[in-house]
Short mmCIF file of C-alpha atoms in Angstrom, two decimals:
data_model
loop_
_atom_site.label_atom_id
_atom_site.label_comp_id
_atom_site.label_asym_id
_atom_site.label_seq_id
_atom_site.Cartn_x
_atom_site.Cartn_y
_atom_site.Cartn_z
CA UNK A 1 3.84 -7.36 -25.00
CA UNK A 2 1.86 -5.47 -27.47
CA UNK A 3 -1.78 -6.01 -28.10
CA UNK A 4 -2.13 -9.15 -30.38
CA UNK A 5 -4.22 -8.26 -33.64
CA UNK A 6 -6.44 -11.70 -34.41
CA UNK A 7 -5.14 -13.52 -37.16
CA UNK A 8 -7.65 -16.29 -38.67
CA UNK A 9 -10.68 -18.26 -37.04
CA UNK A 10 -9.42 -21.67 -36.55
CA UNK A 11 -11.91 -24.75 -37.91
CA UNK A 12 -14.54 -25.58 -35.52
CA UNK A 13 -12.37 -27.87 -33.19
CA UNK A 14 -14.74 -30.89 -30.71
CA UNK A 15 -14.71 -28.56 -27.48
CA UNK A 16 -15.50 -24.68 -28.48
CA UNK A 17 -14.27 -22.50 -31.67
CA UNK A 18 -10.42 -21.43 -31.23
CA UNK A 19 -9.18 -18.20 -32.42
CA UNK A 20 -5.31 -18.29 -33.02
CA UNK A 21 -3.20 -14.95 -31.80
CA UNK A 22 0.41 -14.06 -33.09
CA UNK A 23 2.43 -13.92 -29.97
CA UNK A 24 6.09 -13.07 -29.32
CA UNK A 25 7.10 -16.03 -29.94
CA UNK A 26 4.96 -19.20 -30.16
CA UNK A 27 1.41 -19.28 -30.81
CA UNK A 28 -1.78 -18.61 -28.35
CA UNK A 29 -4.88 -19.89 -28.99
CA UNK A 30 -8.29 -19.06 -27.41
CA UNK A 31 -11.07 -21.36 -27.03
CA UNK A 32 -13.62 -19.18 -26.50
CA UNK A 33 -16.79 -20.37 -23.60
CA UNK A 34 -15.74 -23.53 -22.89
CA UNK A 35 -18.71 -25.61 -21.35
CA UNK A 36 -18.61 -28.16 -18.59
CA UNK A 37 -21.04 -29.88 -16.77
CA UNK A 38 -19.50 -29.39 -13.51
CA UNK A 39 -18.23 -25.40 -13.30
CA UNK A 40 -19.51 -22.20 -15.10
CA UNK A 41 -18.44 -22.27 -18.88
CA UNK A 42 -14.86 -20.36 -19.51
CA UNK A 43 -12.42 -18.78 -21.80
CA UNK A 44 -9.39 -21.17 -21.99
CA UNK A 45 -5.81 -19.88 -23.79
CA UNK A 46 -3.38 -22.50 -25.03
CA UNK A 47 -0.08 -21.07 -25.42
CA UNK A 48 1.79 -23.37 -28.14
CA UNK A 49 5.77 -22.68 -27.97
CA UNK A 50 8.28 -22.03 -30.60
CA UNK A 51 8.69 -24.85 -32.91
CA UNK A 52 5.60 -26.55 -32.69
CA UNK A 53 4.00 -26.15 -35.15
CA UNK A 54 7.19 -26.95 -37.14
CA UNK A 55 7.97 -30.61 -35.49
CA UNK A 56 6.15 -33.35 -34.65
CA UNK A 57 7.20 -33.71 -30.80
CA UNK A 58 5.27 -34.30 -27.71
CA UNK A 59 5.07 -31.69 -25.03
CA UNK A 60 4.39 -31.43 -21.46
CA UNK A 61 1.64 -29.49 -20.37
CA UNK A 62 1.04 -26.65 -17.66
CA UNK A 63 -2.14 -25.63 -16.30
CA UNK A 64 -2.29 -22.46 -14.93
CA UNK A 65 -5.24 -20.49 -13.31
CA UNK A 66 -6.48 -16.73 -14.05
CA UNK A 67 -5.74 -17.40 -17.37
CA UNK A 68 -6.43 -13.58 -18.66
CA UNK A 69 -3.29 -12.71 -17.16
CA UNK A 70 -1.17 -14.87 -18.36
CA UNK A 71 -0.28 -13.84 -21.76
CA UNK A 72 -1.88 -10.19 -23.19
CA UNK A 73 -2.37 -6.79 -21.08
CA UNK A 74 -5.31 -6.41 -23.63
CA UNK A 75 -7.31 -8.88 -21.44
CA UNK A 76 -5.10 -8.83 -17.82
CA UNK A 77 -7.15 -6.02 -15.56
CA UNK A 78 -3.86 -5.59 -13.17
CA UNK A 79 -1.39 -6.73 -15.15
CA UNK A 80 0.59 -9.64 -17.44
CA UNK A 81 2.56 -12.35 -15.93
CA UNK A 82 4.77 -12.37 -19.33
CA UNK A 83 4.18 -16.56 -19.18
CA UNK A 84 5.51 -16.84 -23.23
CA UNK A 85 8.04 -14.50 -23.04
CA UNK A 86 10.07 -16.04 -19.96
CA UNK A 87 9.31 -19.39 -21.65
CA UNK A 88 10.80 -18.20 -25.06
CA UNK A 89 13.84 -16.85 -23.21
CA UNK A 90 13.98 -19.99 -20.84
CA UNK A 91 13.66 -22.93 -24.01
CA UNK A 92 16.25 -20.91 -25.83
CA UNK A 93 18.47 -21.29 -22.96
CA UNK A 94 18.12 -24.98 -22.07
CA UNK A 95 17.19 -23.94 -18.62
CA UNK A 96 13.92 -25.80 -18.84
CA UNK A 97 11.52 -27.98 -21.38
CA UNK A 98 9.21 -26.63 -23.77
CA UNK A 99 5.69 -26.86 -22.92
CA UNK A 100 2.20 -26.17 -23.72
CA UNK A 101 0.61 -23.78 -21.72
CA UNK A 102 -2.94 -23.77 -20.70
CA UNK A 103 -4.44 -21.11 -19.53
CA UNK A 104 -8.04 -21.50 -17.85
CA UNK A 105 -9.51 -18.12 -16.87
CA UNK A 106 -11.31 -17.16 -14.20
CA UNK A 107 -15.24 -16.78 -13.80
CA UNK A 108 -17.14 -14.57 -11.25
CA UNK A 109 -17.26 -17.82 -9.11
CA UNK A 110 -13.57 -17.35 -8.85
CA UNK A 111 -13.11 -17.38 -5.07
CA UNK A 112 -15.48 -20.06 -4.11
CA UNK A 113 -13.63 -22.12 -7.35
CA UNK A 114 -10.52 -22.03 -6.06
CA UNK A 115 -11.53 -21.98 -2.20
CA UNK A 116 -10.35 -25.85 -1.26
CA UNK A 117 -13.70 -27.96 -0.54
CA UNK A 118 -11.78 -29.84 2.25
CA UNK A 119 -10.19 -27.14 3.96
CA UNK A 120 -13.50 -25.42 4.56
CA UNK A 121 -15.21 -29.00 5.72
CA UNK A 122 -12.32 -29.61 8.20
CA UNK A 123 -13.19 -25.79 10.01
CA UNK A 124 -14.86 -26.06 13.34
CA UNK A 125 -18.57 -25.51 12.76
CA UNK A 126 -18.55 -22.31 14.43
CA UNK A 127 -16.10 -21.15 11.81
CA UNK A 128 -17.77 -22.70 8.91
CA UNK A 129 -20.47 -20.19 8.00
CA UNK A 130 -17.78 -17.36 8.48
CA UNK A 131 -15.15 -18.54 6.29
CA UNK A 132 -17.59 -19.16 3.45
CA UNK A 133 -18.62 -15.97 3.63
CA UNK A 134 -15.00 -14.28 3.09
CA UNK A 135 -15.46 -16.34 -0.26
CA UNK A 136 -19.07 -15.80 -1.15
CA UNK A 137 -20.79 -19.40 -0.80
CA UNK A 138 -20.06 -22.93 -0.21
CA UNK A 139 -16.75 -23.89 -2.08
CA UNK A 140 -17.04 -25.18 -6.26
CA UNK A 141 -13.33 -26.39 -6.07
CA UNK A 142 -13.91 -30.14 -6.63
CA UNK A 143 -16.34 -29.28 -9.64
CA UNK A 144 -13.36 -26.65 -11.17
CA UNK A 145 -10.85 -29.83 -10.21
CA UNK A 146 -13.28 -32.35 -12.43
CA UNK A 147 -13.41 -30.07 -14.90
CA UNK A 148 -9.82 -29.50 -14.96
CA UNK A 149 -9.27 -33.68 -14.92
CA UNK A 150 -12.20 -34.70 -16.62
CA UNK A 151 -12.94 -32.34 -19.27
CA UNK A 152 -10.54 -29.94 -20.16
CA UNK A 153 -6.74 -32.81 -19.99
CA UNK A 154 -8.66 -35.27 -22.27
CA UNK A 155 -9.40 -32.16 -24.67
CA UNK A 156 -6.08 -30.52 -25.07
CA UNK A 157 -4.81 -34.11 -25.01
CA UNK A 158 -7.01 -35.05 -28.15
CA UNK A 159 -6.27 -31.80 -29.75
CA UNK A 160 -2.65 -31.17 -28.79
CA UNK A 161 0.20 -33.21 -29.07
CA UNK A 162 1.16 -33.67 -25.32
CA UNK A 163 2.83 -35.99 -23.42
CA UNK A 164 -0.30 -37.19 -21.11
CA UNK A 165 1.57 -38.38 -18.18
CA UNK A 166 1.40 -37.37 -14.76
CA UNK A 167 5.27 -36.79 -14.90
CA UNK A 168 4.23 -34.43 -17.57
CA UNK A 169 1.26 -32.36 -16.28
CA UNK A 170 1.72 -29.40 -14.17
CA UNK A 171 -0.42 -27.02 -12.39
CA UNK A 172 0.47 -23.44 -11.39
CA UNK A 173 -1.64 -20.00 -9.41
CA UNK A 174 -0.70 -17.48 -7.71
CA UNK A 175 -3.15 -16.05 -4.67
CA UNK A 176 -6.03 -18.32 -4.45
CA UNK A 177 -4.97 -19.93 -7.80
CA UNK A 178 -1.87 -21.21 -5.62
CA UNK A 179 -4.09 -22.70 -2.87
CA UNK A 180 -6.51 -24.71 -5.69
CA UNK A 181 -3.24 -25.89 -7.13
CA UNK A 182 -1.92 -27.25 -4.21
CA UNK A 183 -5.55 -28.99 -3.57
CA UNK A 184 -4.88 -30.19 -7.07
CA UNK A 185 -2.12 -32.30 -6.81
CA UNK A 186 -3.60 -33.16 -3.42
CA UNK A 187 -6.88 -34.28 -4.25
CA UNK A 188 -5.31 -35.79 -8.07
CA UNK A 189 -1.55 -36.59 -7.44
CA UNK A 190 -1.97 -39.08 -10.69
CA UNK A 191 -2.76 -36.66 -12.76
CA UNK A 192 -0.71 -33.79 -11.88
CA UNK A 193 3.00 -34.16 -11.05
CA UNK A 194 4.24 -30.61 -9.41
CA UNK A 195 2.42 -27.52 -8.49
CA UNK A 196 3.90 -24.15 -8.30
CA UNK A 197 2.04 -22.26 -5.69
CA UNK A 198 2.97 -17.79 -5.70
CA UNK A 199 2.07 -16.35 -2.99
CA UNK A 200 -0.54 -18.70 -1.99
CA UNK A 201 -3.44 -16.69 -0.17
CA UNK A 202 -4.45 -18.41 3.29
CA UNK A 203 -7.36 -16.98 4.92
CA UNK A 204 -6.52 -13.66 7.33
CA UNK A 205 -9.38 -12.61 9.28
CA UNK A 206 -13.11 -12.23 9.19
CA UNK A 207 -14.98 -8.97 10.32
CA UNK A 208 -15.44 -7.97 13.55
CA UNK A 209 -12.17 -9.62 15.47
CA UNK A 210 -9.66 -8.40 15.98
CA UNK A 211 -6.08 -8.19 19.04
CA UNK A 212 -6.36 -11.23 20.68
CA UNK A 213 -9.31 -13.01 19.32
CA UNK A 214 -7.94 -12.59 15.47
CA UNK A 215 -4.92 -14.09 16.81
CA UNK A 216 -6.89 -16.97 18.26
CA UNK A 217 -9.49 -17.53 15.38
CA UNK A 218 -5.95 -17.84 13.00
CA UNK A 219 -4.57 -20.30 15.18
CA UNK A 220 -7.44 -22.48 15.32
CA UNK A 221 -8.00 -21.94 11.44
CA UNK A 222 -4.36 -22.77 10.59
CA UNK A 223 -4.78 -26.01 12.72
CA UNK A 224 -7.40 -26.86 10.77
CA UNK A 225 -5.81 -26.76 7.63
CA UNK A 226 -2.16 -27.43 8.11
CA UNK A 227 -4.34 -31.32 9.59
CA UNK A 228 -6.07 -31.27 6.40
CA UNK A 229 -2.39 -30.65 4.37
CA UNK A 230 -1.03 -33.27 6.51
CA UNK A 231 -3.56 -36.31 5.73
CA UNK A 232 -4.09 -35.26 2.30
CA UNK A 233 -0.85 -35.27 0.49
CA UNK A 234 0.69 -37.80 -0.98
CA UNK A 235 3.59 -39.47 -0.10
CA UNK A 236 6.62 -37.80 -1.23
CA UNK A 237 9.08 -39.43 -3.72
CA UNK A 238 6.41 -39.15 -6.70
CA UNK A 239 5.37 -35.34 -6.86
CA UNK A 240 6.77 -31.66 -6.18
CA UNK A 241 5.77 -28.77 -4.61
CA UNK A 242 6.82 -25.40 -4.74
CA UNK A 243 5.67 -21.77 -2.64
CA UNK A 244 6.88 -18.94 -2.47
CA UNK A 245 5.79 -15.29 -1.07
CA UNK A 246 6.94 -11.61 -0.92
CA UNK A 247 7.22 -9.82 2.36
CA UNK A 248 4.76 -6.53 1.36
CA UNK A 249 1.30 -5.84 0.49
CA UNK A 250 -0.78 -8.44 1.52
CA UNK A 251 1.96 -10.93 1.23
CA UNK A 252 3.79 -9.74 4.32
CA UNK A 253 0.90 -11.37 6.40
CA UNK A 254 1.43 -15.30 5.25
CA UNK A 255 4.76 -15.90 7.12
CA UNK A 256 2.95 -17.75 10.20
CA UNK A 257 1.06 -19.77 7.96
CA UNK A 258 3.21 -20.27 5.55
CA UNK A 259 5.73 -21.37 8.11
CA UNK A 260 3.35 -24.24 9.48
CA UNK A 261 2.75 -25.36 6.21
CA UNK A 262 6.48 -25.52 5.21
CA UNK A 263 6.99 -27.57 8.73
CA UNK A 264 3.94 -29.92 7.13
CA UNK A 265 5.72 -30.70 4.16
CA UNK A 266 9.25 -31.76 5.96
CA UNK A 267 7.57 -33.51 8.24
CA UNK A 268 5.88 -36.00 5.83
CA UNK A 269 9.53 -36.59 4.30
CA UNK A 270 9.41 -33.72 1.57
CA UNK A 271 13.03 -32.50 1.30
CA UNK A 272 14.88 -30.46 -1.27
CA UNK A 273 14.46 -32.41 -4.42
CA UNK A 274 10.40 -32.20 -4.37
CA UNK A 275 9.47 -28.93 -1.96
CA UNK A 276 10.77 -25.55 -2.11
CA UNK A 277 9.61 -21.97 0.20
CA UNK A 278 10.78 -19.09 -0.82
CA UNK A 279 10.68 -15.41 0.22
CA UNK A 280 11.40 -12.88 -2.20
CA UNK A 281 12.09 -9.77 0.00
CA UNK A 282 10.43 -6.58 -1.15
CA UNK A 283 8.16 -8.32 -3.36
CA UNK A 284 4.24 -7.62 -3.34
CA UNK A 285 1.14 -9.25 -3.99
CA UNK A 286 0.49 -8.19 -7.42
CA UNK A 287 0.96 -9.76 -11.20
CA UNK A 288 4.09 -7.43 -11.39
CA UNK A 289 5.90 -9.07 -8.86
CA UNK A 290 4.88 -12.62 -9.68
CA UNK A 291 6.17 -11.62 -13.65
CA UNK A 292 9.46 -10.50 -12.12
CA UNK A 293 10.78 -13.67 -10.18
CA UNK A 294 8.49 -16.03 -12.57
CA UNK A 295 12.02 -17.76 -14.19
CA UNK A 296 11.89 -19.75 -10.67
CA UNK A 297 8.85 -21.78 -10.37
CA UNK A 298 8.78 -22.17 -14.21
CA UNK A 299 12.51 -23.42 -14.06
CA UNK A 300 11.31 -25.87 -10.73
CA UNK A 301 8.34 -26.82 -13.29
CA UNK A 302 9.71 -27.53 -15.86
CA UNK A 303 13.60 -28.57 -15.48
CA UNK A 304 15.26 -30.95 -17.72
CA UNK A 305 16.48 -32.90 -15.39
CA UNK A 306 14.72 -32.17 -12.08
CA UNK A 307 16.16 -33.12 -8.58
CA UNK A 308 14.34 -35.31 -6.17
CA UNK A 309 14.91 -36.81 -2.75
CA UNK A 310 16.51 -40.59 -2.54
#
């Protein structure tokens, strides 16, 4: 979409000062540095859809990560996802509810944010100290996951009208922002419901290996994790997980891991109803391919009447 001109400087609301953008359709809002005492202070966009401001209903609410890319090519550096515009076109056609989006935007400490804190803890030690250093430090995901929980829900809750719920809240990434979101619902299953997890960026290699010994630090890595998936998600019946991934760019080397994760999921029960894995052939691992086949994890999201396993 076009660059959005600012309209008006909304009134000083509890958590940081808004400033309200025209959009397509709907209504974004930015809350400009938004502090917390447990990650760096952020830029957070709330998307508010068509007929909001016009009703008095209750909305669901999805959280989604890199939230400069969501909504205005004025402020995405490789790209929109489009977010309002599928919604608008989505809502009109009953194919899924009407929510509130919230954007929370990235920081500098965007790796070692979104890097899970348990996945690196569960590495062999001789790992460890490698790993971290693919992501620049020792992981800040259960700080960005308190702030997410503890901070940021209770103040679009107070300030929006939402439906609170866990059957209501929503998380969504793509690359790293898919792995936090699965850690999400794994370390907070009663707060969010379903994740929606694009192209979901497991770690590929560190320097120096390479033939046989990449091959064998991978396997040992993906052990590693795929235990950590296994013991740490909750039982299935109660929340939803979707993945997907293209076959080029750096997407075309996730299929092993990928794979073993999928095999996680349907071994702990998870079935059609509440876990989908996609490939989208010829896709690539870039905003422009994550705008183009968005319609499906928004549709999993957010269906009126979603599917789940007996």
């Amino acid at each position: 979409m076009n660059r959005r001109a600012l309209l008006a400087l909304a009134a000083a609301l509890p958590f940081a000062g808004a400033a309200r953008a025209q959009t397509a359709a709907g209504r974004l809002i930015l809350h400009e540095a938004v502090s917390s005492a447990h990650v760096k202070a952020r830029n957070v966009s709330v998307w508010l859809p068509p007929g909001y401001e016009t009703s008095d209903a209750a909305y669901p609410v999805l959280y989604m990560h890199d939230g400069q890319n969501l909504f205005d090519p004025s402020t995405a550096n490789f790209g929109e996802w489009g977010v309002d515009e599928h919604l608008t076109r989505l809502i009109a056609g009953g194919q899924v509810r009407a929510p509130i989006v919230v954007g929370v935007w990235n920081t500098d400490l965007r790796l070692r944010e979104y890097v899970p804190a348990d996945l690196i803890a569960a590495l062999p030690e001789d790992m460890r100290g490698d790993v971290q250093a693919v992501y620049g430090g020792p992981p800040l995901s259960d700080g960005y996951i308190r702030f997410l929980t503890e901070e940021l829900k209770p103040f679009v809750d107070r300030t929006y009208r939402t439906l609170p719920g866990r059957e209501d809240t929503l998380i969504s990434g793509s690359s790293m922002g898919g792995l936090i979101s699965l850690y999400a619902v794994m370390k907070r299953p009663d707060v969010f419901s379903a994740a929606a997890c694009l192209s979901t960026h497991w770690p590929l290699r560190v320097t120096g290996l390479d033939g046989q010994s990449l091959e064998a630090w991978r396997e040992r890595l993906v052990s590693a994790w795929t235990g950590v998936i296994d013991r740490g998600l909750p039982a299935p019946g109660a929340n939803r997980f979707y993945f997907d991934r293209g076959d080029e760019t750096l997407d075309q080397f996730y299929a092993a891991f990928q794979t073993q994760v999928d095999a996680v999921f349907r071994r702990r029960g998870y079935g059609p109803g509440d876990f989908q894995s996609l490939v989208f052939p010829g896709a690539q691992h870039n905003e422009a391919s994550w705008n183009q086949r968005l319609d499906v994890p928004l549709t999993f999201l957010l269906s009126p009447a979603p599917t789940r396993n007996p």
